[in-house]
Amino acid sequence: MEKRFIYADNAATTAVSEEVLNAMLPYFREAYGNASSIYKLGRDAQKAVEEAREKVAAALGADPKEIFFTSCGSESDNWAIKGTAELMAKRGKKHIITSVFEHHAVLHTCEYLEKHGFEVTYVPVSDKGLIDPEDVRKAIRDDTALVTIMYANNEIGTIQPIDEIAAICKEKKVIFHTDAVQAVGHVDIDVHKQGIDMLSLSGHKIHAQKGIGALYIRKGITLPNLIHGGGQERAKRAGTENVPAIVGLGVAIEAATKNIAERNAVIIPRRNRLIDGMLKLPYTRLNGDREKRLPGNLNISFEGIEGESLLLMLDMNGICGSSGSACTSGSLDPSHVLLSIGLKHEIAHGSLRLSIEDDVTDEDVDYILEVIPKVVERLRSMSPVWEKMMKGEKYQ
Ligand SMILES: *Cc1c(COP(=O)(O)O)cnc(C)c1O
């Protein structure tokens, strides 16, 4: 078996595509003007920014005036949540609804607001990793300022019933924000049709560079600024525009939202083959709903082993994956997402997430399915937990 290099961690970050890089390059050394300057060099930069804004808007079914560039997905989440909190607190609304398995950019922002006089309801998720819209409805109160529910989960890939949740929020006249960082480019999104009020996205998950994001804010919602200063982004988000990154995001989102169905038709069978192949091993389980999940995502728990050791062994075999999310790996706490769907700590610890795109070939799938059983067997043979399990002893 010849060693390969397989990048299967696109939920952590993606490579900047050739197309994106080429579109960005002129804006470093040729068209490097400040988009606020009035000479041609500046106006050209401004024009490039506005073209990118149109591309982002078109990809989401939004109006360009509703798109604000930010420095990342985390900033978009922070702005949407803190901004709405500040706005609605003035009307006496200091209650926020989110879910237990959001990305930390949302969860930690909500926890921060809890320390500043807001109340937060964390709706649960099912053992399949899905939110019940009725739980959201039940949680809404007269003083609810915001509902923020992620579009697709970054660890287990489950796609939430966003349309139903948005409809409930509309009926109850509550602002609805969704962190769609993992969903953009993998599922079709139309913010106006779907009734989404605010949506966060990030460039580096869709083949643009790290450090660029956007927030869609529906017309009619006027958030206070998160960053104060100059008049950029319609005086809502100060800071000289990162023109190359913005241009890159425009090209990236256009490419990512084109031919979604065709790409998924290639990715899904490969992903399913990986899932079925891994589930052939004993004491394994798939985390998250099988159908309502991102096309390239799989998350499997292998009982009796440590996810970190598994990742290192996969790395030695040229395979990049993840266990838990990149932000929390390195900590010994098991993933809050896996715990939220009811996994015991020791099972959550032995989990592997792969997030593939269409560059992972059928031969790559064969290779991964050759490597995994060997590595899992090896780790289990060295694992005291596994030994106890096999002797039928209970472990906690
Ligand atoms: C990656 C990610 C973020 C953070 O985006 P950055 O651009 O890295 O700040 C937020 N939410 C989800 C669901 C993500 O996957």
mmCIF file of C-alpha atoms and ligand atoms in Angstrom:
data_model
loop_
_atom_site.group_PDB
_atom_site.id
_atom_site.type_symbol
_atom_site.label_atom_id
_atom_site.label_comp_id
_atom_site.label_asym_id
_atom_site.label_seq_id
_atom_site.Cartn_x
_atom_site.Cartn_y
_atom_site.Cartn_z
ATOM 1 C CA MET A 1 0.000 0.000 0.000
ATOM 2 C CA GLU A 2 1.618 3.197 -1.177
ATOM 3 C CA LYS A 3 1.403 6.140 1.194
ATOM 4 C CA ARG A 4 -0.797 9.024 0.091
ATOM 5 C CA PHE A 5 -1.458 12.549 1.321
ATOM 6 C CA ILE A 6 -5.159 13.096 1.919
ATOM 7 C CA TYR A 7 -6.551 16.310 3.325
ATOM 8 C CA ALA A 8 -9.839 15.399 4.988
ATOM 9 C CA ASP A 9 -10.201 18.322 7.380
ATOM 10 C CA ASN A 10 -11.979 20.943 5.290
ATOM 11 C CA ALA A 11 -14.264 21.800 8.202
ATOM 12 C CA ALA A 12 -11.157 23.129 9.995
ATOM 13 C CA THR A 13 -9.893 25.134 7.042
ATOM 14 C CA THR A 14 -9.442 24.863 3.295
ATOM 15 C CA ALA A 15 -6.655 25.655 0.853
ATOM 16 C CA VAL A 16 -6.939 28.944 -1.011
ATOM 17 C CA SER A 17 -7.938 27.950 -4.532
ATOM 18 C CA GLU A 18 -5.879 28.872 -7.579
ATOM 19 C CA GLU A 19 -8.793 30.931 -8.879
ATOM 20 C CA VAL A 20 -9.087 32.875 -5.616
ATOM 21 C CA LEU A 21 -5.344 33.489 -5.345
ATOM 22 C CA ASN A 22 -5.120 34.763 -8.919
ATOM 23 C CA ALA A 23 -8.037 37.120 -8.357
ATOM 24 C CA MET A 24 -6.389 38.485 -5.196
ATOM 25 C CA LEU A 25 -2.857 39.020 -6.500
ATOM 26 C CA PRO A 26 -3.339 42.337 -8.368
ATOM 27 C CA TYR A 27 -4.705 43.943 -5.206
ATOM 28 C CA PHE A 28 -1.412 43.590 -3.335
ATOM 29 C CA ARG A 29 1.016 45.420 -5.599
ATOM 30 C CA GLU A 30 -0.876 46.960 -8.511
ATOM 31 C CA ALA A 31 -4.356 47.976 -7.413
ATOM 32 C CA TYR A 32 -3.256 48.539 -3.831
ATOM 33 C CA GLY A 33 -5.201 51.779 -3.248
ATOM 34 C CA ASN A 34 -7.190 52.552 -0.130
ATOM 35 C CA ALA A 35 -10.819 52.020 -1.072
ATOM 36 C CA SER A 36 -11.659 55.359 0.582
ATOM 37 C CA SER A 37 -9.266 57.423 -1.605
ATOM 38 C CA ILE A 38 -10.762 59.447 -4.433
ATOM 39 C CA TYR A 39 -8.076 58.973 -7.119
ATOM 40 C CA LYS A 40 -8.437 56.144 -9.587
ATOM 41 C CA LEU A 41 -6.255 53.709 -7.650
ATOM 42 C CA GLY A 42 -8.601 54.084 -4.690
ATOM 43 C CA ARG A 43 -11.754 53.994 -6.785
ATOM 44 C CA ASP A 44 -10.574 50.767 -8.433
ATOM 45 C CA ALA A 45 -10.179 49.182 -5.019
ATOM 46 C CA GLN A 46 -13.620 50.434 -4.020
ATOM 47 C CA LYS A 47 -15.096 48.985 -7.191
ATOM 48 C CA ALA A 48 -13.497 45.604 -6.470
ATOM 49 C CA VAL A 49 -14.940 45.628 -2.954
ATOM 50 C CA GLU A 50 -18.422 46.403 -4.252
ATOM 51 C CA GLU A 51 -18.187 43.691 -6.907
ATOM 52 C CA ALA A 52 -17.262 41.194 -4.212
ATOM 53 C CA ARG A 53 -20.190 42.392 -2.122
ATOM 54 C CA GLU A 54 -22.512 41.751 -5.069
ATOM 55 C CA LYS A 55 -21.113 38.233 -5.399
ATOM 56 C CA VAL A 56 -21.641 37.465 -1.724
ATOM 57 C CA ALA A 57 -25.169 38.881 -1.888
ATOM 58 C CA ALA A 58 -25.994 36.879 -5.011
ATOM 59 C CA ALA A 59 -24.730 33.677 -3.400
ATOM 60 C CA LEU A 60 -27.059 34.186 -0.432
ATOM 61 C CA GLY A 61 -30.110 35.657 -2.152
ATOM 62 C CA ALA A 62 -29.499 38.950 -0.349
ATOM 63 C CA ASP A 63 -29.223 42.577 -1.400
ATOM 64 C CA PRO A 64 -25.616 43.904 -1.595
ATOM 65 C CA LYS A 65 -26.566 46.583 0.949
ATOM 66 C CA GLU A 66 -27.235 43.793 3.426
ATOM 67 C CA ILE A 67 -23.680 42.393 3.260
ATOM 68 C CA PHE A 68 -20.976 43.625 5.649
ATOM 69 C CA PHE A 69 -17.403 42.369 5.455
ATOM 70 C CA THR A 70 -15.777 41.372 8.742
ATOM 71 C CA SER A 71 -12.448 39.836 9.723
ATOM 72 C CA CYS A 72 -13.793 36.291 10.263
ATOM 73 C CA GLY A 73 -16.737 34.087 11.106
ATOM 74 C CA SER A 74 -16.139 34.623 14.815
ATOM 75 C CA GLU A 75 -16.388 38.390 14.394
ATOM 76 C CA SER A 76 -19.619 38.027 12.430
ATOM 77 C CA ASP A 77 -21.088 35.895 15.230
ATOM 78 C CA ASN A 78 -19.913 38.341 17.905
ATOM 79 C CA TRP A 79 -21.328 41.322 16.064
ATOM 80 C CA ALA A 80 -24.690 39.690 15.340
ATOM 81 C CA ILE A 81 -25.186 38.543 18.925
ATOM 82 C CA LYS A 82 -23.692 41.408 20.945
ATOM 83 C CA GLY A 83 -25.132 43.966 18.533
ATOM 84 C CA THR A 84 -28.648 42.543 18.746
ATOM 85 C CA ALA A 85 -28.338 42.224 22.522
ATOM 86 C CA GLU A 86 -27.414 45.889 22.849
ATOM 87 C CA LEU A 87 -30.119 46.970 20.420
ATOM 88 C CA MET A 88 -32.905 44.973 22.061
ATOM 89 C CA ALA A 89 -31.864 45.652 25.651
ATOM 90 C CA LYS A 90 -32.977 49.228 25.037
ATOM 91 C CA ARG A 91 -36.463 47.816 24.443
ATOM 92 C CA GLY A 92 -36.293 45.781 27.635
ATOM 93 C CA LYS A 93 -35.521 42.505 25.841
ATOM 94 C CA LYS A 94 -32.664 40.696 27.527
ATOM 95 C CA HIS A 95 -33.301 37.036 26.719
ATOM 96 C CA ILE A 96 -31.391 35.057 24.083
ATOM 97 C CA ILE A 97 -32.048 31.580 22.728
ATOM 98 C CA THR A 98 -29.293 29.409 21.309
ATOM 99 C CA SER A 99 -28.446 25.705 21.316
ATOM 100 C CA VAL A 100 -26.133 23.625 23.476
ATOM 101 C CA PHE A 101 -23.899 22.590 20.576
ATOM 102 C CA GLU A 102 -23.080 25.877 18.866
ATOM 103 C CA HIS A 103 -19.554 26.854 17.855
ATOM 104 C CA HIS A 104 -17.650 28.569 20.662
ATOM 105 C CA ALA A 105 -17.851 31.879 18.775
ATOM 106 C CA VAL A 106 -21.560 31.776 19.622
ATOM 107 C CA LEU A 107 -21.484 29.939 22.953
ATOM 108 C CA HIS A 108 -18.756 32.040 24.531
ATOM 109 C CA THR A 109 -20.427 35.233 23.304
ATOM 110 C CA CYS A 110 -23.670 34.135 24.964
ATOM 111 C CA GLU A 111 -21.805 33.262 28.160
ATOM 112 C CA TYR A 112 -20.235 36.728 28.112
ATOM 113 C CA LEU A 113 -23.680 38.306 27.798
ATOM 114 C CA GLU A 114 -24.929 36.190 30.714
ATOM 115 C CA LYS A 115 -22.304 37.926 32.836
ATOM 116 C CA HIS A 116 -23.703 41.255 31.665
ATOM 117 C CA GLY A 117 -27.316 40.913 32.650
ATOM 118 C CA PHE A 118 -28.710 38.777 29.823
ATOM 119 C CA GLU A 119 -30.470 35.472 30.255
ATOM 120 C CA VAL A 120 -29.718 32.668 27.808
ATOM 121 C CA THR A 121 -31.755 29.535 27.075
ATOM 122 C CA TYR A 122 -29.752 26.689 25.556
ATOM 123 C CA VAL A 123 -32.124 24.419 23.642
ATOM 124 C CA PRO A 124 -31.094 20.750 23.633
ATOM 125 C CA VAL A 125 -30.340 18.606 20.597
ATOM 126 C CA SER A 126 -31.539 15.061 19.951
ATOM 127 C CA ASP A 127 -29.252 12.032 20.025
ATOM 128 C CA LYS A 128 -29.056 12.454 16.234
ATOM 129 C CA GLY A 129 -27.739 15.998 16.653
ATOM 130 C CA LEU A 130 -30.892 17.785 15.523
ATOM 131 C CA ILE A 131 -32.781 20.668 17.078
ATOM 132 C CA ASP A 132 -36.549 20.419 17.399
ATOM 133 C CA PRO A 133 -38.082 23.724 16.200
ATOM 134 C CA GLU A 134 -40.825 23.253 18.783
ATOM 135 C CA ASP A 135 -38.192 23.518 21.514
ATOM 136 C CA VAL A 136 -37.268 26.901 20.094
ATOM 137 C CA ARG A 137 -40.931 27.939 20.027
ATOM 138 C CA LYS A 138 -41.396 26.897 23.656
ATOM 139 C CA ALA A 139 -38.325 28.854 24.721
ATOM 140 C CA ILE A 140 -39.481 32.152 23.182
ATOM 141 C CA ARG A 141 -40.702 34.708 25.728
ATOM 142 C CA ASP A 142 -41.991 38.272 25.563
ATOM 143 C CA ASP A 143 -38.506 39.521 26.366
ATOM 144 C CA THR A 144 -36.644 37.340 23.838
ATOM 145 C CA ALA A 145 -34.249 39.515 21.847
ATOM 146 C CA LEU A 146 -32.635 36.948 19.574
ATOM 147 C CA VAL A 147 -32.619 33.332 18.461
ATOM 148 C CA THR A 148 -29.217 32.171 17.200
ATOM 149 C CA ILE A 149 -29.025 28.613 15.882
ATOM 150 C CA MET A 150 -26.264 27.235 13.674
ATOM 151 C CA TYR A 151 -27.124 26.112 10.146
ATOM 152 C CA ALA A 152 -24.873 23.062 10.197
ATOM 153 C CA ASN A 153 -22.784 21.742 13.043
ATOM 154 C CA ASN A 154 -19.029 21.890 12.565
ATOM 155 C CA GLU A 155 -18.260 18.583 14.282
ATOM 156 C CA ILE A 156 -21.053 16.182 13.416
ATOM 157 C CA GLY A 157 -22.225 18.014 10.298
ATOM 158 C CA THR A 158 -25.934 17.858 11.085
ATOM 159 C CA ILE A 159 -28.082 20.335 9.160
ATOM 160 C CA GLN A 160 -30.709 22.026 11.298
ATOM 161 C CA PRO A 161 -34.340 22.767 10.343
ATOM 162 C CA ILE A 162 -33.516 26.399 9.645
ATOM 163 C CA ASP A 163 -36.662 27.180 7.607
ATOM 164 C CA GLU A 164 -38.964 26.021 10.398
ATOM 165 C CA ILE A 165 -37.008 27.887 13.069
ATOM 166 C CA ALA A 166 -36.972 31.048 10.942
ATOM 167 C CA ALA A 167 -40.745 30.790 10.407
ATOM 168 C CA ILE A 168 -41.339 30.489 14.161
ATOM 169 C CA CYS A 169 -39.130 33.520 14.828
ATOM 170 C CA LYS A 170 -40.967 35.511 12.183
ATOM 171 C CA GLU A 171 -44.328 34.582 13.676
ATOM 172 C CA LYS A 172 -43.103 35.561 17.155
ATOM 173 C CA LYS A 173 -41.331 38.678 15.847
ATOM 174 C CA VAL A 174 -37.947 37.666 17.192
ATOM 175 C CA ILE A 175 -34.705 38.313 15.277
ATOM 176 C CA PHE A 176 -33.168 35.101 13.907
ATOM 177 C CA HIS A 177 -29.422 34.731 13.340
ATOM 178 C CA THR A 178 -27.683 31.661 11.998
ATOM 179 C CA ASP A 179 -23.998 30.751 12.006
ATOM 180 C CA ALA A 180 -23.776 29.300 8.507
ATOM 181 C CA VAL A 181 -19.989 29.049 8.372
ATOM 182 C CA GLN A 182 -20.136 25.291 7.705
ATOM 183 C CA ALA A 183 -23.188 25.376 5.472
ATOM 184 C CA VAL A 184 -22.248 27.955 2.845
ATOM 185 C CA GLY A 185 -21.143 26.217 -0.345
ATOM 186 C CA HIS A 186 -22.536 22.851 0.726
ATOM 187 C CA VAL A 187 -26.275 23.511 0.901
ATOM 188 C CA ASP A 188 -28.421 25.960 -1.060
ATOM 189 C CA ILE A 189 -29.148 29.112 0.911
ATOM 190 C CA ASP A 190 -31.560 31.932 0.120
ATOM 191 C CA VAL A 191 -31.818 34.227 3.110
ATOM 192 C CA HIS A 192 -34.854 36.162 1.899
ATOM 193 C CA LYS A 193 -36.865 33.088 0.919
ATOM 194 C CA GLN A 194 -35.886 31.303 4.107
ATOM 195 C CA GLY A 195 -36.683 34.253 6.356
ATOM 196 C CA ILE A 196 -33.202 34.499 7.866
ATOM 197 C CA ASP A 197 -32.516 37.893 9.515
ATOM 198 C CA MET A 198 -28.756 37.564 9.995
ATOM 199 C CA LEU A 199 -26.190 35.062 8.742
ATOM 200 C CA SER A 200 -22.475 34.629 9.483
ATOM 201 C CA LEU A 201 -19.981 33.169 7.040
ATOM 202 C CA SER A 202 -16.216 32.751 6.854
ATOM 203 C CA GLY A 203 -13.809 32.820 3.919
ATOM 204 C CA HIS A 204 -11.320 30.187 4.965
ATOM 205 C CA LYS A 205 -13.908 27.402 5.062
ATOM 206 C CA ILE A 206 -14.711 27.948 1.356
ATOM 207 C CA HIS A 207 -11.229 28.305 -0.216
ATOM 208 C CA ALA A 208 -10.671 32.000 0.482
ATOM 209 C CA GLN A 209 -7.967 33.073 2.913
ATOM 210 C CA LYS A 210 -8.108 33.078 6.703
ATOM 211 C CA GLY A 211 -9.147 36.358 8.301
ATOM 212 C CA ILE A 212 -12.076 37.360 6.131
ATOM 213 C CA GLY A 213 -15.774 36.888 6.795
ATOM 214 C CA ALA A 214 -19.111 38.506 6.252
ATOM 215 C CA LEU A 215 -22.327 39.172 8.086
ATOM 216 C CA TYR A 216 -25.641 39.450 6.266
ATOM 217 C CA ILE A 217 -27.963 41.783 8.131
ATOM 218 C CA ARG A 218 -31.521 42.038 6.793
ATOM 219 C CA LYS A 219 -32.608 45.516 5.740
ATOM 220 C CA GLY A 220 -34.465 47.160 8.594
ATOM 221 C CA ILE A 221 -32.197 45.866 11.351
ATOM 222 C CA THR A 222 -29.690 48.522 12.442
ATOM 223 C CA LEU A 223 -27.041 46.975 14.644
ATOM 224 C CA PRO A 224 -24.740 49.134 16.737
ATOM 225 C CA ASN A 225 -21.110 48.968 15.641
ATOM 226 C CA LEU A 226 -18.771 46.360 17.020
ATOM 227 C CA ILE A 227 -15.731 48.274 15.749
ATOM 228 C CA HIS A 228 -15.786 52.092 15.854
ATOM 229 C CA GLY A 229 -13.687 54.332 13.669
ATOM 230 C CA GLY A 230 -13.867 55.340 10.026
ATOM 231 C CA GLY A 231 -16.822 55.201 7.685
ATOM 232 C CA GLN A 232 -16.120 51.845 6.035
ATOM 233 C CA GLU A 233 -18.903 49.307 5.494
ATOM 234 C CA ARG A 234 -21.543 52.024 5.489
ATOM 235 C CA ALA A 235 -20.080 53.343 8.744
ATOM 236 C CA LYS A 236 -21.051 50.102 10.475
ATOM 237 C CA ARG A 237 -17.708 48.330 10.655
ATOM 238 C CA ALA A 238 -14.640 50.558 10.739
ATOM 239 C CA GLY A 239 -11.194 49.601 9.492
ATOM 240 C CA THR A 240 -9.537 50.027 6.088
ATOM 241 C CA GLU A 241 -10.942 47.312 3.849
ATOM 242 C CA ASN A 242 -8.811 44.215 3.353
ATOM 243 C CA VAL A 243 -9.284 44.507 -0.393
ATOM 244 C CA PRO A 244 -7.406 41.362 -1.538
ATOM 245 C CA ALA A 245 -9.191 39.215 1.040
ATOM 246 C CA ILE A 246 -12.584 40.688 0.152
ATOM 247 C CA VAL A 247 -11.964 40.113 -3.568
ATOM 248 C CA GLY A 248 -10.932 36.541 -2.734
ATOM 249 C CA LEU A 249 -14.085 35.953 -0.704
ATOM 250 C CA GLY A 250 -16.237 37.141 -3.590
ATOM 251 C CA VAL A 251 -14.594 34.732 -6.030
ATOM 252 C CA ALA A 252 -14.617 31.910 -3.474
ATOM 253 C CA ILE A 253 -18.301 32.172 -2.601
ATOM 254 C CA GLU A 254 -19.290 32.389 -6.255
ATOM 255 C CA ALA A 255 -17.371 29.190 -6.973
ATOM 256 C CA ALA A 256 -18.580 27.441 -3.814
ATOM 257 C CA THR A 257 -22.267 28.092 -4.453
ATOM 258 C CA LYS A 258 -22.150 27.116 -8.121
ATOM 259 C CA ASN A 259 -22.861 23.446 -8.944
ATOM 260 C CA ILE A 260 -23.496 22.450 -5.329
ATOM 261 C CA ALA A 261 -25.737 19.557 -6.388
ATOM 262 C CA GLU A 262 -23.223 18.218 -8.929
ATOM 263 C CA ARG A 263 -20.384 18.308 -6.422
ATOM 264 C CA ASN A 264 -22.480 16.708 -3.713
ATOM 265 C CA ALA A 265 -23.443 13.916 -6.095
ATOM 266 C CA VAL A 266 -19.734 13.022 -6.241
ATOM 267 C CA ILE A 267 -18.930 13.568 -2.561
ATOM 268 C CA ILE A 268 -21.884 11.857 -0.871
ATOM 269 C CA PRO A 269 -21.290 8.317 -2.231
ATOM 270 C CA ARG A 270 -17.605 8.531 -1.262
ATOM 271 C CA ARG A 271 -18.466 9.815 2.201
ATOM 272 C CA ASN A 272 -21.057 7.037 2.592
ATOM 273 C CA ARG A 273 -18.510 4.428 1.593
ATOM 274 C CA LEU A 274 -16.193 5.758 4.294
ATOM 275 C CA ILE A 275 -18.976 5.610 6.890
ATOM 276 C CA ASP A 276 -20.046 2.085 5.943
ATOM 277 C CA GLY A 277 -16.454 0.879 5.830
ATOM 278 C CA MET A 278 -15.663 2.239 9.282
ATOM 279 C CA LEU A 279 -18.899 0.978 10.820
ATOM 280 C CA LYS A 280 -17.852 -2.556 9.837
ATOM 281 C CA LEU A 281 -15.380 -2.399 12.699
ATOM 282 C CA PRO A 282 -16.864 -3.552 16.011
ATOM 283 C CA TYR A 283 -17.798 -1.030 18.707
ATOM 284 C CA THR A 284 -18.115 1.936 16.406
ATOM 285 C CA ARG A 285 -20.938 4.410 15.948
ATOM 286 C CA LEU A 286 -21.798 7.217 13.576
ATOM 287 C CA ASN A 287 -22.414 10.507 15.357
ATOM 288 C CA GLY A 288 -25.165 12.694 13.945
ATOM 289 C CA ASP A 289 -28.086 11.968 11.669
ATOM 290 C CA ARG A 290 -27.167 9.930 8.617
ATOM 291 C CA GLU A 291 -29.250 11.871 6.092
ATOM 292 C CA LYS A 292 -29.486 15.402 7.472
ATOM 293 C CA ARG A 293 -25.753 16.017 7.417
ATOM 294 C CA LEU A 294 -23.237 17.941 5.371
ATOM 295 C CA PRO A 295 -22.218 15.954 2.271
ATOM 296 C CA GLY A 296 -18.545 15.685 3.156
ATOM 297 C CA ASN A 297 -18.858 15.151 6.914
ATOM 298 C CA LEU A 298 -18.459 11.961 8.865
ATOM 299 C CA ASN A 299 -17.950 11.624 12.600
ATOM 300 C CA ILE A 300 -17.320 8.178 14.005
ATOM 301 C CA SER A 301 -16.578 7.042 17.554
ATOM 302 C CA PHE A 302 -14.275 4.082 18.031
ATOM 303 C CA GLU A 303 -14.689 2.703 21.524
ATOM 304 C CA GLY A 304 -11.591 1.938 23.528
ATOM 305 C CA ILE A 305 -9.211 4.390 21.849
ATOM 306 C CA GLU A 306 -8.118 8.010 22.184
ATOM 307 C CA GLY A 307 -8.968 10.324 19.298
ATOM 308 C CA GLU A 308 -5.665 12.166 19.624
ATOM 309 C CA SER A 309 -3.617 8.971 19.176
ATOM 310 C CA LEU A 310 -5.787 8.031 16.244
ATOM 311 C CA LEU A 311 -5.106 11.407 14.615
ATOM 312 C CA LEU A 312 -1.360 11.044 15.086
ATOM 313 C CA MET A 313 -1.361 7.575 13.562
ATOM 314 C CA LEU A 314 -3.467 8.797 10.648
ATOM 315 C CA ASP A 315 -1.039 11.681 10.196
ATOM 316 C CA MET A 316 1.836 9.198 9.957
ATOM 317 C CA ASN A 317 -0.148 7.606 7.138
ATOM 318 C CA GLY A 318 -0.643 10.960 5.389
ATOM 319 C CA ILE A 319 -4.276 11.468 6.405
ATOM 320 C CA CYS A 320 -5.386 14.767 7.993
ATOM 321 C CA GLY A 321 -8.513 14.539 10.118
ATOM 322 C CA SER A 322 -9.713 15.867 13.411
ATOM 323 C CA SER A 323 -11.300 14.817 16.669
ATOM 324 C CA GLY A 324 -13.338 17.365 18.501
ATOM 325 C CA SER A 325 -12.906 20.760 16.879
ATOM 326 C CA ALA A 326 -9.525 22.297 16.115
ATOM 327 C CA CYS A 327 -10.146 25.087 18.607
ATOM 328 C CA THR A 328 -10.487 22.691 21.527
ATOM 329 C CA SER A 329 -8.083 19.931 20.606
ATOM 330 C CA GLY A 330 -5.161 20.181 22.934
ATOM 331 C CA SER A 331 -7.567 20.394 25.843
ATOM 332 C CA LEU A 332 -8.554 17.233 27.662
ATOM 333 C CA ASP A 333 -12.241 18.101 27.801
ATOM 334 C CA PRO A 334 -14.249 16.012 25.399
ATOM 335 C CA SER A 335 -16.152 17.909 22.746
ATOM 336 C CA HIS A 336 -19.273 19.666 24.041
ATOM 337 C CA VAL A 337 -20.965 18.699 20.787
ATOM 338 C CA LEU A 338 -20.447 14.977 21.306
ATOM 339 C CA LEU A 339 -21.525 15.235 24.937
ATOM 340 C CA SER A 340 -24.650 17.150 23.854
ATOM 341 C CA ILE A 341 -25.855 14.189 21.774
ATOM 342 C CA GLY A 342 -25.481 11.932 24.795
ATOM 343 C CA LEU A 343 -22.083 10.316 24.276
ATOM 344 C CA LYS A 344 -20.220 9.200 27.376
ATOM 345 C CA HIS A 345 -16.893 10.943 27.939
ATOM 346 C CA GLU A 346 -14.726 7.961 27.032
ATOM 347 C CA ILE A 347 -16.637 7.331 23.823
ATOM 348 C CA ALA A 348 -16.540 11.007 22.868
ATOM 349 C CA HIS A 349 -12.754 10.884 23.355
ATOM 350 C CA GLY A 350 -12.381 8.207 20.683
ATOM 351 C CA SER A 351 -14.002 10.137 17.868
ATOM 352 C CA LEU A 352 -12.823 11.003 14.392
ATOM 353 C CA ARG A 353 -14.181 13.710 12.119
ATOM 354 C CA LEU A 354 -13.333 13.660 8.444
ATOM 355 C CA SER A 355 -14.589 16.438 6.186
ATOM 356 C CA ILE A 356 -13.909 15.670 2.545
ATOM 357 C CA GLU A 357 -14.438 17.521 -0.703
ATOM 358 C CA ASP A 358 -14.500 16.295 -4.268
ATOM 359 C CA ASP A 359 -10.699 16.186 -4.490
ATOM 360 C CA VAL A 360 -10.743 13.084 -2.282
ATOM 361 C CA THR A 361 -10.906 10.355 -4.921
ATOM 362 C CA ASP A 362 -12.330 6.837 -4.847
ATOM 363 C CA GLU A 363 -8.742 5.568 -4.546
ATOM 364 C CA ASP A 364 -8.236 7.869 -1.564
ATOM 365 C CA VAL A 365 -11.351 6.365 0.010
ATOM 366 C CA ASP A 366 -9.915 2.872 -0.560
ATOM 367 C CA TYR A 367 -6.670 3.969 1.069
ATOM 368 C CA ILE A 368 -8.389 5.466 4.127
ATOM 369 C CA LEU A 369 -10.434 2.273 4.513
ATOM 370 C CA GLU A 370 -7.244 0.235 4.430
ATOM 371 C CA VAL A 371 -5.473 2.395 6.994
ATOM 372 C CA ILE A 372 -8.269 2.875 9.542
ATOM 373 C CA PRO A 373 -8.838 -0.778 10.584
ATOM 374 C CA LYS A 374 -5.103 -1.335 11.022
ATOM 375 C CA VAL A 375 -4.664 1.784 13.106
ATOM 376 C CA VAL A 376 -7.769 1.189 15.220
ATOM 377 C CA GLU A 377 -6.772 -2.420 15.866
ATOM 378 C CA ARG A 378 -3.252 -1.382 16.842
ATOM 379 C CA LEU A 379 -4.494 1.310 19.246
ATOM 380 C CA ARG A 380 -7.049 -1.019 20.778
ATOM 381 C CA SER A 381 -4.391 -3.676 21.325
ATOM 382 C CA MET A 382 -2.480 -1.125 23.436
ATOM 383 C CA SER A 383 -5.516 0.280 25.249
ATOM 384 C CA PRO A 384 -6.262 -0.655 28.877
ATOM 385 C CA VAL A 385 -9.838 0.566 28.384
ATOM 386 C CA TRP A 386 -10.309 -1.791 25.465
ATOM 387 C CA GLU A 387 -8.790 -4.669 27.441
ATOM 388 C CA LYS A 388 -11.288 -4.096 30.241
ATOM 389 C CA MET A 389 -14.135 -3.881 27.764
ATOM 390 C CA MET A 390 -13.153 -7.178 26.222
ATOM 391 C CA LYS A 391 -13.028 -8.823 29.637
ATOM 392 C CA GLY A 392 -16.552 -7.574 30.141
ATOM 393 C CA GLU A 393 -15.529 -5.270 32.966
ATOM 394 C CA LYS A 394 -17.453 -2.047 33.252
ATOM 395 C CA TYR A 395 -15.577 1.174 32.734
ATOM 396 C CA GLN A 396 -17.006 4.538 33.661
HETATM 397 C C1 LIG B 1 -14.859 27.943 11.659
HETATM 398 C C2 LIG B 1 -16.164 28.308 12.276
HETATM 399 C C3 LIG B 1 -16.363 29.554 12.876
HETATM 400 C C4 LIG B 1 -15.264 30.559 13.011
HETATM 401 O O1 LIG B 1 -14.884 31.145 11.812
HETATM 402 P P1 LIG B 1 -13.458 31.919 11.785
HETATM 403 O O2 LIG B 1 -13.449 32.597 10.466
HETATM 404 O O3 LIG B 1 -12.429 30.853 11.920
HETATM 405 O O4 LIG B 1 -13.476 32.865 12.928
HETATM 406 C C5 LIG B 1 -17.595 29.842 13.400
HETATM 407 N N1 LIG B 1 -18.598 28.952 13.344
HETATM 408 C C6 LIG B 1 -18.456 27.746 12.778
HETATM 409 C C7 LIG B 1 -19.610 26.814 12.725
HETATM 410 C C8 LIG B 1 -17.233 27.371 12.238
HETATM 411 O O5 LIG B 1 -17.085 26.170 11.693
#
